[in-house]
Coordinates of C-alpha atoms and ligand atoms in Angstrom, one line a residue:
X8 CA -18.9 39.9 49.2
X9 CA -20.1 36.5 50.2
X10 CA -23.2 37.1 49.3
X11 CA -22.3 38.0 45.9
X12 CA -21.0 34.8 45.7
X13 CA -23.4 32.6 46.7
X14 CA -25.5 34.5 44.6
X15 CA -22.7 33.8 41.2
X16 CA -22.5 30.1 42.1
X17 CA -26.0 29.5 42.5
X18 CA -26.4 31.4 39.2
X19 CA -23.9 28.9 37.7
X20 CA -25.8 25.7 39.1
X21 CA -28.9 27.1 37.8
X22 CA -27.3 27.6 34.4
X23 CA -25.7 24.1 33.9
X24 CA -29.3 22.4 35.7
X25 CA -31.6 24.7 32.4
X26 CA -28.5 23.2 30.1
X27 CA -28.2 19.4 31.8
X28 CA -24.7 19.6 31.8
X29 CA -22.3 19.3 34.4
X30 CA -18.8 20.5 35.2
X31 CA -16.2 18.2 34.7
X32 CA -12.1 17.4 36.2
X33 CA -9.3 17.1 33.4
X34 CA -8.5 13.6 34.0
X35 CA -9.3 10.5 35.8
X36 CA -8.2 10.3 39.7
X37 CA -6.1 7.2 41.3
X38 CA -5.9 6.5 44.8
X39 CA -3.6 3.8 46.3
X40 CA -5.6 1.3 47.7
X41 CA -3.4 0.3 50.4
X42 CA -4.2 4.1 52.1
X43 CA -7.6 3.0 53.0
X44 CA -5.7 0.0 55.3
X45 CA -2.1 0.5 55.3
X46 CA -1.0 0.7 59.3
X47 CA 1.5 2.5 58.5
X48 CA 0.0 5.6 56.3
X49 CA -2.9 5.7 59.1
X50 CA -0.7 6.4 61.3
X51 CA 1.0 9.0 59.5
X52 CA -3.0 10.8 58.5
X53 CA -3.3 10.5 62.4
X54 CA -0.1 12.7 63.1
X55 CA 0.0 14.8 60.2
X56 CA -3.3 15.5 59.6
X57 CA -6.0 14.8 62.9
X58 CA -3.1 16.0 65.1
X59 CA -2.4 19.2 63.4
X60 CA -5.5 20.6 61.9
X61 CA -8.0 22.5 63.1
X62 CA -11.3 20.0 64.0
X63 CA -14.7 20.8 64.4
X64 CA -15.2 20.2 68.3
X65 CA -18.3 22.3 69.2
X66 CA -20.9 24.7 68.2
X67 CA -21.3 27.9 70.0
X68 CA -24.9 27.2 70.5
X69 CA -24.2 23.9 72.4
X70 CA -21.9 25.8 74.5
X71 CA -23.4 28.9 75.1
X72 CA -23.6 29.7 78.9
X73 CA -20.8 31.0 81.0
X74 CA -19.2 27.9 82.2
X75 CA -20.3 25.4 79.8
X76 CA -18.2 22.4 78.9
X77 CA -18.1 19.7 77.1
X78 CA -15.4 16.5 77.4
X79 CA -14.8 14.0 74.5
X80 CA -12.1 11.9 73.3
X81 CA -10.7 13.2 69.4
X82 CA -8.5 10.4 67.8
X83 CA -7.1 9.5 71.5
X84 CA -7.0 12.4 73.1
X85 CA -9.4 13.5 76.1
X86 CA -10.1 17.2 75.7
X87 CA -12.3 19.4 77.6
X88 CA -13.7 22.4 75.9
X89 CA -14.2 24.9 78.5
X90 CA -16.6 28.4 78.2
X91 CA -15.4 30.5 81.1
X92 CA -17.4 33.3 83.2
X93 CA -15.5 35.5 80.8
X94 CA -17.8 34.0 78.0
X95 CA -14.9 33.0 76.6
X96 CA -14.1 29.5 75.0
X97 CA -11.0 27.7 76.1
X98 CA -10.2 24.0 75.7
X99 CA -7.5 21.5 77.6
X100 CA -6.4 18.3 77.5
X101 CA -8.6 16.7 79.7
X102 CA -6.1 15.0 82.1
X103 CA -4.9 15.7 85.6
X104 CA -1.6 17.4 86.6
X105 CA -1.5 14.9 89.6
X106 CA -0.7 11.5 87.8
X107 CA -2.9 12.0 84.7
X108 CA -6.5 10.7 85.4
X109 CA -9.2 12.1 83.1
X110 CA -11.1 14.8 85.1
X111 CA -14.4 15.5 83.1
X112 CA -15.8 12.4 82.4
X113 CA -17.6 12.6 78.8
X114 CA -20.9 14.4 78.3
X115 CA -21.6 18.7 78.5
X116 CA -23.0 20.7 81.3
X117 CA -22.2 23.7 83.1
X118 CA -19.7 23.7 86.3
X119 CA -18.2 26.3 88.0
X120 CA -15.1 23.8 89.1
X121 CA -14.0 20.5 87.4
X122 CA -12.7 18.0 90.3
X123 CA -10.7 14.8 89.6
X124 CA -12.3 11.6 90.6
X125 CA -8.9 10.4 91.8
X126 CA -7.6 12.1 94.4
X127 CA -10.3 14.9 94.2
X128 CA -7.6 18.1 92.5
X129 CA -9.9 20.9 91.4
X130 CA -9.5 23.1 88.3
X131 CA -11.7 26.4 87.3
X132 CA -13.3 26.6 84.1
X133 CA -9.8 28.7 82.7
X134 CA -7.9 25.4 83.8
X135 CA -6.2 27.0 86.6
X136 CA -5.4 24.8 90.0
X137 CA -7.2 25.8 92.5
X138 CA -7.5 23.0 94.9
X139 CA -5.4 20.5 96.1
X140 CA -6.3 17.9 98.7
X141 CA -4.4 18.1 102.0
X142 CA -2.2 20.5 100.2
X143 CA 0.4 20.9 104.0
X144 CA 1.0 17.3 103.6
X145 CA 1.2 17.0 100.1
X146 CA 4.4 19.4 100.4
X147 CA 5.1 23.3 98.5
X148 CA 3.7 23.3 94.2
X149 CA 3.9 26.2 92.4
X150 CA -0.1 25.8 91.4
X151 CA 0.5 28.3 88.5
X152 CA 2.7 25.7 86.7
X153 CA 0.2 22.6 87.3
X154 CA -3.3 24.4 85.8
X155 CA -5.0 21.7 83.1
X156 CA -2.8 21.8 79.6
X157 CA -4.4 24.1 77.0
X158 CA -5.0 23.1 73.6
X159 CA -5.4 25.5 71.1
X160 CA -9.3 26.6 69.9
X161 CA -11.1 29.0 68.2
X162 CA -14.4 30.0 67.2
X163 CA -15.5 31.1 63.8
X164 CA -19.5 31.1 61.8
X165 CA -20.8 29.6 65.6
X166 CA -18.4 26.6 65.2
X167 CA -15.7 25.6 67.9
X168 CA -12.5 24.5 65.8
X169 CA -9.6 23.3 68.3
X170 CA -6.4 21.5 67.5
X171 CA -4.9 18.1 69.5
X172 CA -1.3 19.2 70.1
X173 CA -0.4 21.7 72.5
X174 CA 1.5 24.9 71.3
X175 CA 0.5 23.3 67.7
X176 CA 0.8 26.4 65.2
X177 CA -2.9 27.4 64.6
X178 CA -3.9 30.2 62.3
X179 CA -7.7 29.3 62.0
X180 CA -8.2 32.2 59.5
X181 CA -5.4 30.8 57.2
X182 CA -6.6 27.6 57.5
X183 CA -10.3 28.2 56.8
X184 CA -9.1 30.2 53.3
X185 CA -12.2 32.5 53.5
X186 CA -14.7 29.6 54.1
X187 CA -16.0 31.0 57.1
X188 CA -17.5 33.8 55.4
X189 CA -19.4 31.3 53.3
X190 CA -20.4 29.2 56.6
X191 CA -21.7 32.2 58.3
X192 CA -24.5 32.6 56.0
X193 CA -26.2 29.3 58.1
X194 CA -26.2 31.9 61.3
X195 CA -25.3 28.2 63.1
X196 CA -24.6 31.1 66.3
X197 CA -28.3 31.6 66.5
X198 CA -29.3 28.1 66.1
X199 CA -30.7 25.8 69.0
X200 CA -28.6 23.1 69.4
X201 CA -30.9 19.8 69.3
X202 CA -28.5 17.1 70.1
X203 CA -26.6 14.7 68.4
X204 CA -26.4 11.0 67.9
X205 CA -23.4 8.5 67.1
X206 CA -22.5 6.1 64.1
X207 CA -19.7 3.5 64.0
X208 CA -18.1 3.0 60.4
X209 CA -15.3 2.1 58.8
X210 CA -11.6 3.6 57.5
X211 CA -12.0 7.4 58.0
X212 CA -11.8 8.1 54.0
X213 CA -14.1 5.2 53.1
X214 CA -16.3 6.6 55.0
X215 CA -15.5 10.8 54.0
X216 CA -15.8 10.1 50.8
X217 CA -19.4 9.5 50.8
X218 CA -19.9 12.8 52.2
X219 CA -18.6 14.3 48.6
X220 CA -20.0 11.7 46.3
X221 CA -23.1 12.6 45.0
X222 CA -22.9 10.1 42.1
X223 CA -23.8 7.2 44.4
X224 CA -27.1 8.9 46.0
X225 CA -30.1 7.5 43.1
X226 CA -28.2 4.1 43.5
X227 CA -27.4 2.8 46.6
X228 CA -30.4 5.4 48.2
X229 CA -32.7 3.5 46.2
X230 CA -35.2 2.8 48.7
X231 CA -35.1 6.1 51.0
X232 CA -34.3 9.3 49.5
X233 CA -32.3 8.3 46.2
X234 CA -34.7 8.6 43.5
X235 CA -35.4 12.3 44.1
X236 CA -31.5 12.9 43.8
X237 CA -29.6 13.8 40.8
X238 CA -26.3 11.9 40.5
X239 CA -24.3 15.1 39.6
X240 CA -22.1 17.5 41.5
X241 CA -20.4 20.6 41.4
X242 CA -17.6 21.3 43.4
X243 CA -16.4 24.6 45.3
X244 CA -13.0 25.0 46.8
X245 CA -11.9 27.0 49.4
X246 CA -8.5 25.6 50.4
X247 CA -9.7 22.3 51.2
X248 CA -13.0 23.2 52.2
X249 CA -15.7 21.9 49.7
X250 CA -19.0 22.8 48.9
X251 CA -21.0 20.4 46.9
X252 CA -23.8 21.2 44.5
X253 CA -26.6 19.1 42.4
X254 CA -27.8 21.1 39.3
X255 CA -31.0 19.2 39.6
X256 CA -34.8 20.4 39.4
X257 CA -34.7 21.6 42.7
X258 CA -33.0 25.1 41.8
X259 CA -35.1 25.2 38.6
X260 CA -37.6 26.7 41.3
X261 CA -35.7 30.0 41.2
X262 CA -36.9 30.3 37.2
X263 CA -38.2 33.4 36.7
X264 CA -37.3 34.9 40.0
X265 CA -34.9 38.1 40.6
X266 CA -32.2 37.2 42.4
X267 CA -32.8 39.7 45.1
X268 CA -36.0 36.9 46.0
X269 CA -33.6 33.8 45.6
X270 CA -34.6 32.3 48.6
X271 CA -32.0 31.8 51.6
X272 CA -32.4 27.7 51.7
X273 CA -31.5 27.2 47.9
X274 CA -28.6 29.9 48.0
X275 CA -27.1 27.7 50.8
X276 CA -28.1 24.2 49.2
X277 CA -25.8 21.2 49.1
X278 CA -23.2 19.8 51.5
X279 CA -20.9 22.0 52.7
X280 CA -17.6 20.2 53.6
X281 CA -14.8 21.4 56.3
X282 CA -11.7 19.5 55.9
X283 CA -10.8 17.1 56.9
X284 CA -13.7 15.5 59.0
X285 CA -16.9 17.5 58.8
X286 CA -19.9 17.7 56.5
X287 CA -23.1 19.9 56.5
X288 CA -26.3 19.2 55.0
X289 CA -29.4 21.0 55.3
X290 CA -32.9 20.0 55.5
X291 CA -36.7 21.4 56.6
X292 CA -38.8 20.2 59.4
X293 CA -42.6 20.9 59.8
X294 CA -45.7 19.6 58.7
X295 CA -49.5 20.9 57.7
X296 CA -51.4 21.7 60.9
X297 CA -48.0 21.8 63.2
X298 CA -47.1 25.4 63.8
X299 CA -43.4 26.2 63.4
X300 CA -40.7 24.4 61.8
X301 CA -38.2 25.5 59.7
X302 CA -34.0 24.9 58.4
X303 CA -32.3 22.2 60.7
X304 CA -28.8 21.1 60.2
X305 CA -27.2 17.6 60.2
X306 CA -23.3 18.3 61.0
X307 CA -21.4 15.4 60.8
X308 CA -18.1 15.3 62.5
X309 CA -16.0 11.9 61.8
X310 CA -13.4 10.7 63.8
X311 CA -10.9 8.2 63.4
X312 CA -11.3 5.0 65.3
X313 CA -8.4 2.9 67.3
X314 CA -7.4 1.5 64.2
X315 CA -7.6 1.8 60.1
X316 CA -10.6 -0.3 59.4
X317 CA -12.4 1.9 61.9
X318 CA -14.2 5.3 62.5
X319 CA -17.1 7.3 64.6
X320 CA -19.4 9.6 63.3
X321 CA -21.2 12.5 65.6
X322 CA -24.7 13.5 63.5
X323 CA -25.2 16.9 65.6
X324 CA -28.6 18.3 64.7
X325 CA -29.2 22.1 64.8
X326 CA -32.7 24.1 64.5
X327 CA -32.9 27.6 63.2
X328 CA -36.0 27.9 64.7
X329 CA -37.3 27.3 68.8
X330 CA -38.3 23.9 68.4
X331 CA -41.7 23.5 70.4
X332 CA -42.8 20.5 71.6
X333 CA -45.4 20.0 68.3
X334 CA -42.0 19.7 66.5
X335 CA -40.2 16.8 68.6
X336 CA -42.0 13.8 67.1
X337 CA -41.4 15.3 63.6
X338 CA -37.4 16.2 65.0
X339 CA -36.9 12.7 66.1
X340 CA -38.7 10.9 62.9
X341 CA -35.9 12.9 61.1
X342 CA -32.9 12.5 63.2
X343 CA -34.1 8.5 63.4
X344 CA -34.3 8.3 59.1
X345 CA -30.5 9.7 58.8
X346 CA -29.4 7.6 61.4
X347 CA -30.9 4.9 59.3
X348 CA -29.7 6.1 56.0
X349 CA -26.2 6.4 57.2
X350 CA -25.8 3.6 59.2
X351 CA -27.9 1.0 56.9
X352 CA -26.8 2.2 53.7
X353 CA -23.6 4.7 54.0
X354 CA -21.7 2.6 56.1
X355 CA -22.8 -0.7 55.5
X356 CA -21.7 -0.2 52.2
X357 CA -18.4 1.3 53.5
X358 CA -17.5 -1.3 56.2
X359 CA -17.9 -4.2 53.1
X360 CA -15.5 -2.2 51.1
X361 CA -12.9 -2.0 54.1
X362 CA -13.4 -5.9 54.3
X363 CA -13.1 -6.3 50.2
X364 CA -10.0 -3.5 49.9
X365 CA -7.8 -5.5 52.3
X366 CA -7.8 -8.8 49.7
X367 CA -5.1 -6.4 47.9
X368 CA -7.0 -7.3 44.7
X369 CA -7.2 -3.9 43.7
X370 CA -4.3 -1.5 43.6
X371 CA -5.5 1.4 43.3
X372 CA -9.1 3.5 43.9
X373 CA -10.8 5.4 40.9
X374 CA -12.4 8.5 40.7
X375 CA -14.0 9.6 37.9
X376 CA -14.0 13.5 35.9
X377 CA -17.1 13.9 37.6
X378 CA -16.2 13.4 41.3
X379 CA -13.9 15.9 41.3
X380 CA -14.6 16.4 45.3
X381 CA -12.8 13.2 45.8
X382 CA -9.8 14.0 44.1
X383 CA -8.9 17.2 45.8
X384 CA -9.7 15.8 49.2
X385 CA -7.4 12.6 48.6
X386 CA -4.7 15.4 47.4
X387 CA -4.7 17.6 50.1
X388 CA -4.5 14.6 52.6
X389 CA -1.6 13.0 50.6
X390 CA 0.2 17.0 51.0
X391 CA -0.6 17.3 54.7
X392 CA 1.0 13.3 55.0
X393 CA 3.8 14.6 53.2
X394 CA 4.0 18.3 55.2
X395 CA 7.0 16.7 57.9
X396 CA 7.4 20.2 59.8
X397 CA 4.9 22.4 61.0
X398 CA 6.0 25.5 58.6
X399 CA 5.4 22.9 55.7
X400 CA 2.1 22.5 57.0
X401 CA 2.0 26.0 57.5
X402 CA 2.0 26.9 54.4
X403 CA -0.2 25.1 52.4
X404 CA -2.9 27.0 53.9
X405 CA -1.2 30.5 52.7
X406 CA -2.9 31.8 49.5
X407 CA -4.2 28.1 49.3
X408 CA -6.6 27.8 45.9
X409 CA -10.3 29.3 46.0
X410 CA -11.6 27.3 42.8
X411 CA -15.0 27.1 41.8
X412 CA -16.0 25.0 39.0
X413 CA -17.9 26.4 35.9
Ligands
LIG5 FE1 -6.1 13.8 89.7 FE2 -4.7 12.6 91.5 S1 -4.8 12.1 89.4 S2 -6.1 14.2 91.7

């Protein structure tokens, strides 16, 4: 079934690519400018969206051993995602039952006990307590009660989604709206996870939006990858979840070809978008002369910083192919030119218009018939902000919209 409709919307790209035409929204979209600074609505996208929805955290493929972990921080909280013996995937807030020191510090491995630097409490990797430090003369605890706090978390297409709020409602298959499907067709469970590498940027949105804005890329990616980019987009919705598309001469390749031949890499071109933080972009690796090579992944997970003007980005990088040593120079060339593009161009671009948006000399944010990404990602934030109970937010997600645009 997802097959068939990769196959229909890459018909439909091809289509409007042979006709240079592009899809287009009804009407003009207005953001208020004050959302991209406001202290107050940041806090309220911090509660009612990062603290409720299900985040990309992981990918099964960085966590793949029994007893792999992985600690981070996620919009202020310290969370520990945990892979037990079981082979299952559990995740905590990473933070003592004693008097609340951060056990894990930050980084991945493999550990068959986590032990607090304090006062040297050990946990198991299912977050039970299982040792306590001169436990006679600490005096009687029912250790069954004190075990690490579990967050909610989920795995779905070889990605780890977990939530921030303990015993927060999380229905991942709701949420997703049939995405997953889609998302499974990069087999990310099967891919080798390469590493990743961090970018500091500005307001959260200022900096999402560029994720679904392909009218910018022949302009301000002038001098690196720009002028080989169209400046027009299609937009797929599941729920939320976007996928963007360019009917631009690259899928005039599949001219003349049966679909049945339609190769995988154009089928699944674009940036695929998971609400409200993460963005996926294919790319190939390999040279002449250089055995190998193949699909690698940029996912981009961005995370709020400690205040509105601020964010961090996590570029993970995943290979659909072993990567032998051949490959590394060509791996890190890559990984080193989207750092570059991202932090030189993206951002610096982003962090001027967080300095320029807080003059209050515009009122509101435009965008256009043709970016109609943007507008349904700035409406769905503004109805999770206005979601107050968790069955509001509940049910936005039930029999949300799958639109595609024709
Ligand atoms: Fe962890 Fe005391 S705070 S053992």
């Amino acid at each position: 079934m997802s097959s068939a409709t990769l196959v229909e919307l890459t018909r439909r790209t091809l289509q409007h690519a042979r006709a240079g035409t592009v899809p287009l929204a009804a009407d003009i979209g207005r953001v208020p400018a004050a959302n991209y600074y406001d202290p107050d609505r940041w806090q309220l996208e911090m509660d009612r969206v990062f603290k409720r929805t299900p985040l990309v955290l992981g990918f099964a493929c960085e966590l793949a051993e029994p007893r792999s972990f992985k600690a981070m921080e996620v919009a202020g909280v310290p969370v520990l995602l945990s892979r037990g013996a079981d082979g299952q995937m559990r995740s905590f807030v990473n933070m003592c039952s004693h008097r609340g020191s951060i056990v894990v510090p930050e980084g991945t491995g493999t550990a068959r006990r986590f032990t607090c630097p304090y006062h040297a409490w050990s946990y198991d990797n299912e977050g039970r307590l299982v040792g306590i430090l001169d436990r006679d003369e600490f005096g009687s605890l029912e250790v069954d009660c004190h075990g690490l706090t579990p967050l909610p978390v989920a795995e779905r297409a070889g990605i780890v989604f977990g939530a921030l709020t303990p015993d927060a409602p999380f229905d991942i298959d709701t949420y997703l709206c049939g995405y997953d499907a889609m998302l499974e067709h990069h087999e990310f469970a099967s891919c080798v996870y390469v590493g990743s590498q961090t970018v500091d940027g500005p307001n959260w949105k200022v900096a999402y939006d560029g994720y679904l804005d392909f009218y910018h890329l022949p302009i301000l990616h002038r001098d690196t990858f720009g002028p080989d980019y169209s400046n027009k987009a299609i937009y797929d919705a599941w729920g939320p979840h976007q996928r963007v598309t360019s009917p631009d001469h690259r899928i005039l390749v599949l001219d003349g070809l049966d679909a049945d031949d339609w190769p995988a890499d154009v089928l699944t071109a674009g940036v695929w978008t998971i609400f409200p933080h993460t963005s996926v972009a294919g790319f190939k690796v390999g040279a002449e002369g250089v055995p190998g090579g193949g699909r690698m992944y940029m996912v981009s997970t961005l995370f709020p910083g400690d205040s509105p003007d601020t964010s961090r980005t996590i570029q993970h990088f995943l290979a659909a192919f072993e990567p032998s040593e051949q490959l590394t120079e060509l791996i890190e060339a890559q990984q080193a030119f989207l750092l570059r593009v991202v932090r030189d161009e993206d951002y610096y671009t982003g962090n001027r218009i967080q300095r320029a948006v807080k003059t209050g000399a515009k009122t509101e944010f435009l965008f256009g018939r043709n970016e109609a990404g943007g507008q349904r990602f700035h409406g769905w934030v503004d109805r999770l902000v206005a979601a107050e109970t968790s069955e509001d937010f509940a049910n936005l997600f039930v029999g949300a919209e799958v639109a595609f645009q024709r």
